[in-house]
Amino acid sequence: MNDHIFNGHQLKPIHEYAVFNNSNPMIWPSLIILFCFIILVYLRITSFQKMINTIRSSYSMQAIKQLEREEFNPFNPTSFALSLLFILMLAFFLFKLNSEFGGVLMQRSEISQYLFFVLCICLFLPFKFGIKKIVGFVCDTPNLFNEIFYNNLVINQSLGVLLLPIMIVVEFSQVNPAYLLIATGILISMGLLMKLYRGVVFSLFDNHIGLLQVFIYLCALEILPFLVLLKFIITNF
């Protein structure tokens, strides 16, 4: 009755003494994902149909026009919660991508890297919105750029909902995260291409804007701000 549980077997010990487990599991990623999951549950309880309509609008032109006619308010609780979910999940994806393949702030702590990406997104999105407002005012097409802004908003919000389950698998599963991160990058790229496509459709066919203004839109509003931010991050961090 006094035999030890590890006696009486043929397993050979590797170490003479117990080896201290010096691992340092990170708690904060679980808290971030839990908070995002709470946001999703809140949306499921309070405004499930609006969330479904937003996701449908990301791939249906008819649905987005109907949603825009019904409610054009990016600051209502549902839209704000979806935008917050997108920011947190996109920053989490960038953090995982940075950790897996190397990049910026590698000498800093993981939470510092994540907060850095959150800050970059929070600065980049209003900056991009401000540029659109200025270009819309200069080109005398404010309604067009409001339509483009709302289109980009629903695509971003839909990506936030899709990123949550993917990031849960990346964080907690034993699957090689590199493959999932690459697939997620392709998914986000498809969202960017959808934004460009709809911007061209809204400009050329719905508002009969010239090719020159469409080219300015593609370069100045969608491509250039991202390249400037990327260059700034790589150069300074």
PDB file of C-alpha atoms in Angstrom:
ATOM      1  CA  MET A   1       0.000   0.000   0.000  1.00  0.00           C
ATOM      2  CA  ASN A   2       3.013   2.276   0.473  1.00  0.00           C
ATOM      3  CA  ASP A   3       4.391   1.719  -3.059  1.00  0.00           C
ATOM      4  CA  HIS A   4       4.863   4.898  -5.044  1.00  0.00           C
ATOM      5  CA  ILE A   5       2.721   5.350  -8.114  1.00  0.00           C
ATOM      6  CA  PHE A   6       5.840   5.614 -10.280  1.00  0.00           C
ATOM      7  CA  ASN A   7       7.356   2.365  -8.995  1.00  0.00           C
ATOM      8  CA  GLY A   8       6.802  -1.105 -10.399  1.00  0.00           C
ATOM      9  CA  HIS A   9       7.072  -0.252 -14.111  1.00  0.00           C
ATOM     10  CA  GLN A  10       9.698  -0.608 -16.806  1.00  0.00           C
ATOM     11  CA  LEU A  11       9.959   3.066 -17.692  1.00  0.00           C
ATOM     12  CA  LYS A  12      13.496   4.357 -17.400  1.00  0.00           C
ATOM     13  CA  PRO A  13      14.007   7.785 -15.854  1.00  0.00           C
ATOM     14  CA  ILE A  14      15.694  10.378 -18.027  1.00  0.00           C
ATOM     15  CA  HIS A  15      16.667  12.777 -15.245  1.00  0.00           C
ATOM     16  CA  GLU A  16      17.813  11.962 -11.760  1.00  0.00           C
ATOM     17  CA  TYR A  17      15.727  14.725 -10.208  1.00  0.00           C
ATOM     18  CA  ALA A  18      12.512  16.502 -11.116  1.00  0.00           C
ATOM     19  CA  VAL A  19      12.955  19.123 -13.830  1.00  0.00           C
ATOM     20  CA  PHE A  20      11.417  22.530 -13.212  1.00  0.00           C
ATOM     21  CA  ASN A  21       8.915  23.581 -15.859  1.00  0.00           C
ATOM     22  CA  ASN A  22      10.132  27.021 -16.842  1.00  0.00           C
ATOM     23  CA  SER A  23       7.372  27.701 -19.333  1.00  0.00           C
ATOM     24  CA  ASN A  24       5.649  31.054 -19.250  1.00  0.00           C
ATOM     25  CA  PRO A  25       2.151  30.666 -20.692  1.00  0.00           C
ATOM     26  CA  MET A  26       0.559  33.911 -21.838  1.00  0.00           C
ATOM     27  CA  ILE A  27      -2.803  34.685 -20.260  1.00  0.00           C
ATOM     28  CA  TRP A  28      -3.643  37.877 -22.101  1.00  0.00           C
ATOM     29  CA  PRO A  29      -4.361  36.256 -25.517  1.00  0.00           C
ATOM     30  CA  SER A  30      -7.030  34.126 -23.870  1.00  0.00           C
ATOM     31  CA  LEU A  31      -8.524  37.230 -22.273  1.00  0.00           C
ATOM     32  CA  ILE A  32      -8.579  39.064 -25.621  1.00  0.00           C
ATOM     33  CA  ILE A  33     -10.298  36.157 -27.339  1.00  0.00           C
ATOM     34  CA  LEU A  34     -12.732  35.777 -24.435  1.00  0.00           C
ATOM     35  CA  PHE A  35     -13.619  39.471 -24.635  1.00  0.00           C
ATOM     36  CA  CYS A  36     -14.192  39.190 -28.409  1.00  0.00           C
ATOM     37  CA  PHE A  37     -16.339  36.117 -27.835  1.00  0.00           C
ATOM     38  CA  ILE A  38     -18.404  38.102 -25.315  1.00  0.00           C
ATOM     39  CA  ILE A  39     -18.891  40.792 -27.982  1.00  0.00           C
ATOM     40  CA  LEU A  40     -20.125  38.139 -30.410  1.00  0.00           C
ATOM     41  CA  VAL A  41     -22.516  36.712 -27.812  1.00  0.00           C
ATOM     42  CA  TYR A  42     -23.800  40.221 -27.090  1.00  0.00           C
ATOM     43  CA  LEU A  43     -24.479  40.736 -30.805  1.00  0.00           C
ATOM     44  CA  ARG A  44     -26.148  37.340 -31.031  1.00  0.00           C
ATOM     45  CA  ILE A  45     -28.532  38.255 -28.210  1.00  0.00           C
ATOM     46  CA  THR A  46     -29.259  41.895 -29.013  1.00  0.00           C
ATOM     47  CA  SER A  47     -29.005  42.300 -32.791  1.00  0.00           C
ATOM     48  CA  PHE A  48     -28.494  38.974 -34.502  1.00  0.00           C
ATOM     49  CA  GLN A  49     -30.438  39.921 -37.634  1.00  0.00           C
ATOM     50  CA  LYS A  50     -28.443  43.138 -38.081  1.00  0.00           C
ATOM     51  CA  MET A  51     -25.209  41.176 -37.793  1.00  0.00           C
ATOM     52  CA  ILE A  52     -26.432  38.704 -40.431  1.00  0.00           C
ATOM     53  CA  ASN A  53     -27.463  41.563 -42.721  1.00  0.00           C
ATOM     54  CA  THR A  54     -24.006  43.127 -42.314  1.00  0.00           C
ATOM     55  CA  ILE A  55     -22.267  39.877 -43.236  1.00  0.00           C
ATOM     56  CA  ARG A  56     -24.601  39.410 -46.203  1.00  0.00           C
ATOM     57  CA  SER A  57     -23.848  42.945 -47.360  1.00  0.00           C
ATOM     58  CA  SER A  58     -20.157  42.121 -47.657  1.00  0.00           C
ATOM     59  CA  TYR A  59     -20.814  39.946 -50.712  1.00  0.00           C
ATOM     60  CA  SER A  60     -24.192  41.181 -52.000  1.00  0.00           C
ATOM     61  CA  MET A  61     -24.569  44.548 -53.714  1.00  0.00           C
ATOM     62  CA  GLN A  62     -28.322  44.466 -53.288  1.00  0.00           C
ATOM     63  CA  ALA A  63     -28.039  43.743 -49.574  1.00  0.00           C
ATOM     64  CA  ILE A  64     -25.605  46.588 -48.931  1.00  0.00           C
ATOM     65  CA  LYS A  65     -27.792  49.095 -50.754  1.00  0.00           C
ATOM     66  CA  GLN A  66     -30.789  47.989 -48.712  1.00  0.00           C
ATOM     67  CA  LEU A  67     -28.796  48.164 -45.477  1.00  0.00           C
ATOM     68  CA  GLU A  68     -27.575  51.638 -46.390  1.00  0.00           C
ATOM     69  CA  ARG A  69     -31.134  52.827 -47.045  1.00  0.00           C
ATOM     70  CA  GLU A  70     -32.370  51.422 -43.745  1.00  0.00           C
ATOM     71  CA  GLU A  71     -29.645  52.699 -41.462  1.00  0.00           C
ATOM     72  CA  PHE A  72     -26.523  54.653 -42.308  1.00  0.00           C
ATOM     73  CA  ASN A  73     -24.993  55.100 -38.878  1.00  0.00           C
ATOM     74  CA  PRO A  74     -21.567  53.583 -38.224  1.00  0.00           C
ATOM     75  CA  PHE A  75     -21.762  54.612 -34.562  1.00  0.00           C
ATOM     76  CA  ASN A  76     -24.826  52.654 -33.502  1.00  0.00           C
ATOM     77  CA  PRO A  77     -24.131  49.944 -30.849  1.00  0.00           C
ATOM     78  CA  THR A  78     -24.191  47.049 -33.317  1.00  0.00           C
ATOM     79  CA  SER A  79     -21.862  48.723 -35.793  1.00  0.00           C
ATOM     80  CA  PHE A  80     -19.527  49.907 -33.039  1.00  0.00           C
ATOM     81  CA  ALA A  81     -19.312  46.408 -31.513  1.00  0.00           C
ATOM     82  CA  LEU A  82     -18.572  44.854 -34.920  1.00  0.00           C
ATOM     83  CA  SER A  83     -15.903  47.472 -35.630  1.00  0.00           C
ATOM     84  CA  LEU A  84     -14.309  46.866 -32.222  1.00  0.00           C
ATOM     85  CA  LEU A  85     -14.301  43.129 -32.935  1.00  0.00           C
ATOM     86  CA  PHE A  86     -12.592  43.770 -36.280  1.00  0.00           C
ATOM     87  CA  ILE A  87      -9.873  45.961 -34.727  1.00  0.00           C
ATOM     88  CA  LEU A  88      -9.079  43.498 -31.949  1.00  0.00           C
ATOM     89  CA  MET A  89      -9.041  40.455 -34.234  1.00  0.00           C
ATOM     90  CA  LEU A  90      -7.062  42.119 -37.030  1.00  0.00           C
ATOM     91  CA  ALA A  91      -4.473  43.253 -34.479  1.00  0.00           C
ATOM     92  CA  PHE A  92      -4.370  39.708 -33.079  1.00  0.00           C
ATOM     93  CA  PHE A  93      -3.802  38.328 -36.585  1.00  0.00           C
ATOM     94  CA  LEU A  94      -0.982  40.816 -37.209  1.00  0.00           C
ATOM     95  CA  PHE A  95       0.560  39.939 -33.838  1.00  0.00           C
ATOM     96  CA  LYS A  96       0.477  36.211 -34.656  1.00  0.00           C
ATOM     97  CA  LEU A  97       1.867  36.890 -38.127  1.00  0.00           C
ATOM     98  CA  ASN A  98       4.639  38.995 -36.640  1.00  0.00           C
ATOM     99  CA  SER A  99       5.482  36.338 -34.035  1.00  0.00           C
ATOM    100  CA  GLU A 100       5.478  33.481 -36.539  1.00  0.00           C
ATOM    101  CA  PHE A 101       7.479  35.041 -39.360  1.00  0.00           C
ATOM    102  CA  GLY A 102       9.360  37.830 -37.576  1.00  0.00           C
ATOM    103  CA  GLY A 103       8.970  41.528 -38.145  1.00  0.00           C
ATOM    104  CA  VAL A 104       8.834  44.558 -35.880  1.00  0.00           C
ATOM    105  CA  LEU A 105       9.335  45.056 -32.142  1.00  0.00           C
ATOM    106  CA  MET A 106      10.661  41.530 -31.649  1.00  0.00           C
ATOM    107  CA  GLN A 107      12.694  42.724 -28.657  1.00  0.00           C
ATOM    108  CA  ARG A 108       9.541  43.936 -26.916  1.00  0.00           C
ATOM    109  CA  SER A 109       7.019  41.854 -24.978  1.00  0.00           C
ATOM    110  CA  GLU A 110       4.156  40.095 -26.759  1.00  0.00           C
ATOM    111  CA  ILE A 111       1.502  42.338 -25.220  1.00  0.00           C
ATOM    112  CA  SER A 112       3.464  45.411 -26.371  1.00  0.00           C
ATOM    113  CA  GLN A 113       3.500  44.073 -29.911  1.00  0.00           C
ATOM    114  CA  TYR A 114      -0.240  43.459 -29.825  1.00  0.00           C
ATOM    115  CA  LEU A 115      -1.023  46.914 -28.425  1.00  0.00           C
ATOM    116  CA  PHE A 116       1.233  48.427 -31.083  1.00  0.00           C
ATOM    117  CA  PHE A 117      -0.844  46.832 -33.834  1.00  0.00           C
ATOM    118  CA  VAL A 118      -4.074  47.952 -32.149  1.00  0.00           C
ATOM    119  CA  LEU A 119      -2.734  51.506 -32.056  1.00  0.00           C
ATOM    120  CA  CYS A 120      -1.674  51.383 -35.719  1.00  0.00           C
ATOM    121  CA  ILE A 121      -5.132  50.204 -36.800  1.00  0.00           C
ATOM    122  CA  CYS A 122      -6.904  52.797 -34.650  1.00  0.00           C
ATOM    123  CA  LEU A 123      -4.790  55.546 -36.223  1.00  0.00           C
ATOM    124  CA  PHE A 124      -4.877  54.211 -39.765  1.00  0.00           C
ATOM    125  CA  LEU A 125      -8.647  53.831 -40.132  1.00  0.00           C
ATOM    126  CA  PRO A 126      -9.577  57.433 -39.098  1.00  0.00           C
ATOM    127  CA  PHE A 127      -6.688  58.751 -41.208  1.00  0.00           C
ATOM    128  CA  LYS A 128      -8.006  56.877 -44.220  1.00  0.00           C
ATOM    129  CA  PHE A 129     -11.535  58.103 -43.502  1.00  0.00           C
ATOM    130  CA  GLY A 130     -10.286  61.696 -43.342  1.00  0.00           C
ATOM    131  CA  ILE A 131      -8.542  61.349 -46.712  1.00  0.00           C
ATOM    132  CA  LYS A 132     -11.764  60.044 -48.253  1.00  0.00           C
ATOM    133  CA  LYS A 133     -13.686  63.008 -46.896  1.00  0.00           C
ATOM    134  CA  ILE A 134     -11.133  65.448 -48.318  1.00  0.00           C
ATOM    135  CA  VAL A 135     -11.058  63.764 -51.732  1.00  0.00           C
ATOM    136  CA  GLY A 136     -14.863  63.625 -51.774  1.00  0.00           C
ATOM    137  CA  PHE A 137     -15.027  67.356 -50.992  1.00  0.00           C
ATOM    138  CA  VAL A 138     -12.405  68.271 -53.601  1.00  0.00           C
ATOM    139  CA  CYS A 139     -14.057  66.122 -56.292  1.00  0.00           C
ATOM    140  CA  ASP A 140     -17.528  67.344 -55.271  1.00  0.00           C
ATOM    141  CA  THR A 141     -18.740  63.753 -54.810  1.00  0.00           C
ATOM    142  CA  PRO A 142     -19.405  63.428 -51.043  1.00  0.00           C
ATOM    143  CA  ASN A 143     -22.256  60.952 -51.511  1.00  0.00           C
ATOM    144  CA  LEU A 144     -20.045  58.619 -53.527  1.00  0.00           C
ATOM    145  CA  PHE A 145     -17.349  58.527 -50.871  1.00  0.00           C
ATOM    146  CA  ASN A 146     -19.913  58.053 -48.125  1.00  0.00           C
ATOM    147  CA  GLU A 147     -21.136  55.024 -50.078  1.00  0.00           C
ATOM    148  CA  ILE A 148     -17.575  53.731 -50.442  1.00  0.00           C
ATOM    149  CA  PHE A 149     -16.933  54.283 -46.739  1.00  0.00           C
ATOM    150  CA  TYR A 150     -20.031  52.340 -45.740  1.00  0.00           C
ATOM    151  CA  ASN A 151     -19.099  49.529 -48.122  1.00  0.00           C
ATOM    152  CA  ASN A 152     -15.608  49.280 -46.620  1.00  0.00           C
ATOM    153  CA  LEU A 153     -17.097  49.374 -43.140  1.00  0.00           C
ATOM    154  CA  VAL A 154     -19.375  46.358 -43.619  1.00  0.00           C
ATOM    155  CA  ILE A 155     -16.570  44.358 -45.246  1.00  0.00           C
ATOM    156  CA  ASN A 156     -14.274  45.106 -42.296  1.00  0.00           C
ATOM    157  CA  GLN A 157     -16.983  44.161 -39.821  1.00  0.00           C
ATOM    158  CA  SER A 158     -17.660  40.886 -41.639  1.00  0.00           C
ATOM    159  CA  LEU A 159     -13.943  40.095 -41.591  1.00  0.00           C
ATOM    160  CA  GLY A 160     -13.921  40.659 -37.831  1.00  0.00           C
ATOM    161  CA  VAL A 161     -16.609  38.005 -37.348  1.00  0.00           C
ATOM    162  CA  LEU A 162     -14.738  35.550 -39.602  1.00  0.00           C
ATOM    163  CA  LEU A 163     -11.375  36.194 -37.943  1.00  0.00           C
ATOM    164  CA  LEU A 164     -12.569  35.259 -34.447  1.00  0.00           C
ATOM    165  CA  PRO A 165     -12.980  31.474 -34.962  1.00  0.00           C
ATOM    166  CA  ILE A 166      -9.794  31.346 -37.054  1.00  0.00           C
ATOM    167  CA  MET A 167      -7.763  33.053 -34.344  1.00  0.00           C
ATOM    168  CA  ILE A 168      -9.231  30.702 -31.735  1.00  0.00           C
ATOM    169  CA  VAL A 169      -7.929  27.748 -33.766  1.00  0.00           C
ATOM    170  CA  VAL A 170      -4.539  29.441 -34.230  1.00  0.00           C
ATOM    171  CA  GLU A 171      -4.191  30.131 -30.510  1.00  0.00           C
ATOM    172  CA  PHE A 172      -5.466  26.923 -28.958  1.00  0.00           C
ATOM    173  CA  SER A 173      -5.072  24.114 -31.494  1.00  0.00           C
ATOM    174  CA  GLN A 174      -2.007  22.016 -32.316  1.00  0.00           C
ATOM    175  CA  VAL A 175      -2.288  22.861 -36.007  1.00  0.00           C
ATOM    176  CA  ASN A 176       0.728  24.568 -37.561  1.00  0.00           C
ATOM    177  CA  PRO A 177      -0.257  28.257 -37.317  1.00  0.00           C
ATOM    178  CA  ALA A 178       1.750  29.235 -40.397  1.00  0.00           C
ATOM    179  CA  TYR A 179      -0.728  27.612 -42.787  1.00  0.00           C
ATOM    180  CA  LEU A 180      -3.733  29.158 -41.065  1.00  0.00           C
ATOM    181  CA  LEU A 181      -2.093  32.582 -40.988  1.00  0.00           C
ATOM    182  CA  ILE A 182      -1.330  32.405 -44.708  1.00  0.00           C
ATOM    183  CA  ALA A 183      -4.925  31.343 -45.436  1.00  0.00           C
ATOM    184  CA  THR A 184      -6.172  34.196 -43.260  1.00  0.00           C
ATOM    185  CA  GLY A 185      -3.950  36.628 -45.148  1.00  0.00           C
ATOM    186  CA  ILE A 186      -5.515  35.412 -48.399  1.00  0.00           C
ATOM    187  CA  LEU A 187      -8.983  35.937 -46.903  1.00  0.00           C
ATOM    188  CA  ILE A 188      -8.132  39.513 -45.886  1.00  0.00           C
ATOM    189  CA  SER A 189      -6.653  40.149 -49.342  1.00  0.00           C
ATOM    190  CA  MET A 190      -9.914  38.985 -50.904  1.00  0.00           C
ATOM    191  CA  GLY A 191     -11.708  41.526 -48.714  1.00  0.00           C
ATOM    192  CA  LEU A 192      -9.384  44.263 -49.996  1.00  0.00           C
ATOM    193  CA  LEU A 193     -10.017  43.224 -53.592  1.00  0.00           C
ATOM    194  CA  MET A 194     -13.756  43.328 -52.923  1.00  0.00           C
ATOM    195  CA  LYS A 195     -13.370  46.901 -51.651  1.00  0.00           C
ATOM    196  CA  LEU A 196     -11.497  47.906 -54.800  1.00  0.00           C
ATOM    197  CA  TYR A 197     -14.027  46.196 -57.056  1.00  0.00           C
ATOM    198  CA  ARG A 198     -16.990  47.866 -55.406  1.00  0.00           C
ATOM    199  CA  GLY A 199     -15.225  51.212 -55.417  1.00  0.00           C
ATOM    200  CA  VAL A 200     -14.842  50.931 -59.186  1.00  0.00           C
ATOM    201  CA  VAL A 201     -18.467  49.831 -59.616  1.00  0.00           C
ATOM    202  CA  PHE A 202     -19.792  52.684 -57.481  1.00  0.00           C
ATOM    203  CA  SER A 203     -17.638  55.196 -59.361  1.00  0.00           C
ATOM    204  CA  LEU A 204     -18.001  54.102 -62.978  1.00  0.00           C
ATOM    205  CA  PHE A 205     -21.508  52.700 -63.161  1.00  0.00           C
ATOM    206  CA  ASP A 206     -23.525  54.147 -60.286  1.00  0.00           C
ATOM    207  CA  ASN A 207     -22.113  57.684 -60.281  1.00  0.00           C
ATOM    208  CA  HIS A 208     -20.558  57.878 -63.772  1.00  0.00           C
ATOM    209  CA  ILE A 209     -17.201  59.110 -62.516  1.00  0.00           C
ATOM    210  CA  GLY A 210     -14.338  59.351 -65.030  1.00  0.00           C
ATOM    211  CA  LEU A 211     -11.470  56.878 -65.217  1.00  0.00           C
ATOM    212  CA  LEU A 212      -8.998  59.472 -63.911  1.00  0.00           C
ATOM    213  CA  GLN A 213     -10.955  59.980 -60.702  1.00  0.00           C
ATOM    214  CA  VAL A 214     -11.319  56.210 -60.293  1.00  0.00           C
ATOM    215  CA  PHE A 215      -7.543  55.865 -60.640  1.00  0.00           C
ATOM    216  CA  ILE A 216      -7.063  58.587 -58.001  1.00  0.00           C
ATOM    217  CA  TYR A 217      -9.462  56.699 -55.749  1.00  0.00           C
ATOM    218  CA  LEU A 218      -7.564  53.426 -56.118  1.00  0.00           C
ATOM    219  CA  CYS A 219      -4.162  54.998 -55.529  1.00  0.00           C
ATOM    220  CA  ALA A 220      -4.899  57.707 -52.976  1.00  0.00           C
ATOM    221  CA  LEU A 221      -7.559  56.031 -50.836  1.00  0.00           C
ATOM    222  CA  GLU A 222      -6.902  52.290 -50.848  1.00  0.00           C
ATOM    223  CA  ILE A 223      -3.312  51.566 -51.817  1.00  0.00           C
ATOM    224  CA  LEU A 224      -1.187  54.594 -50.885  1.00  0.00           C
ATOM    225  CA  PRO A 225      -2.185  54.938 -47.193  1.00  0.00           C
ATOM    226  CA  PHE A 226      -1.431  51.264 -46.561  1.00  0.00           C
ATOM    227  CA  LEU A 227       1.973  51.490 -48.285  1.00  0.00           C
ATOM    228  CA  VAL A 228       2.876  54.651 -46.353  1.00  0.00           C
ATOM    229  CA  LEU A 229       1.964  53.009 -43.043  1.00  0.00           C
ATOM    230  CA  LEU A 230       3.880  49.839 -43.920  1.00  0.00           C
ATOM    231  CA  LYS A 231       6.966  51.847 -44.904  1.00  0.00           C
ATOM    232  CA  PHE A 232       6.771  53.882 -41.688  1.00  0.00           C
ATOM    233  CA  ILE A 233       6.539  50.774 -39.501  1.00  0.00           C
ATOM    234  CA  ILE A 234       9.391  48.948 -41.239  1.00  0.00           C
ATOM    235  CA  THR A 235      11.644  52.005 -41.173  1.00  0.00           C
ATOM    236  CA  ASN A 236      11.056  53.084 -37.571  1.00  0.00           C
ATOM    237  CA  PHE A 237      10.349  49.840 -35.720  1.00  0.00           C
TER     238      PHE A 237
END
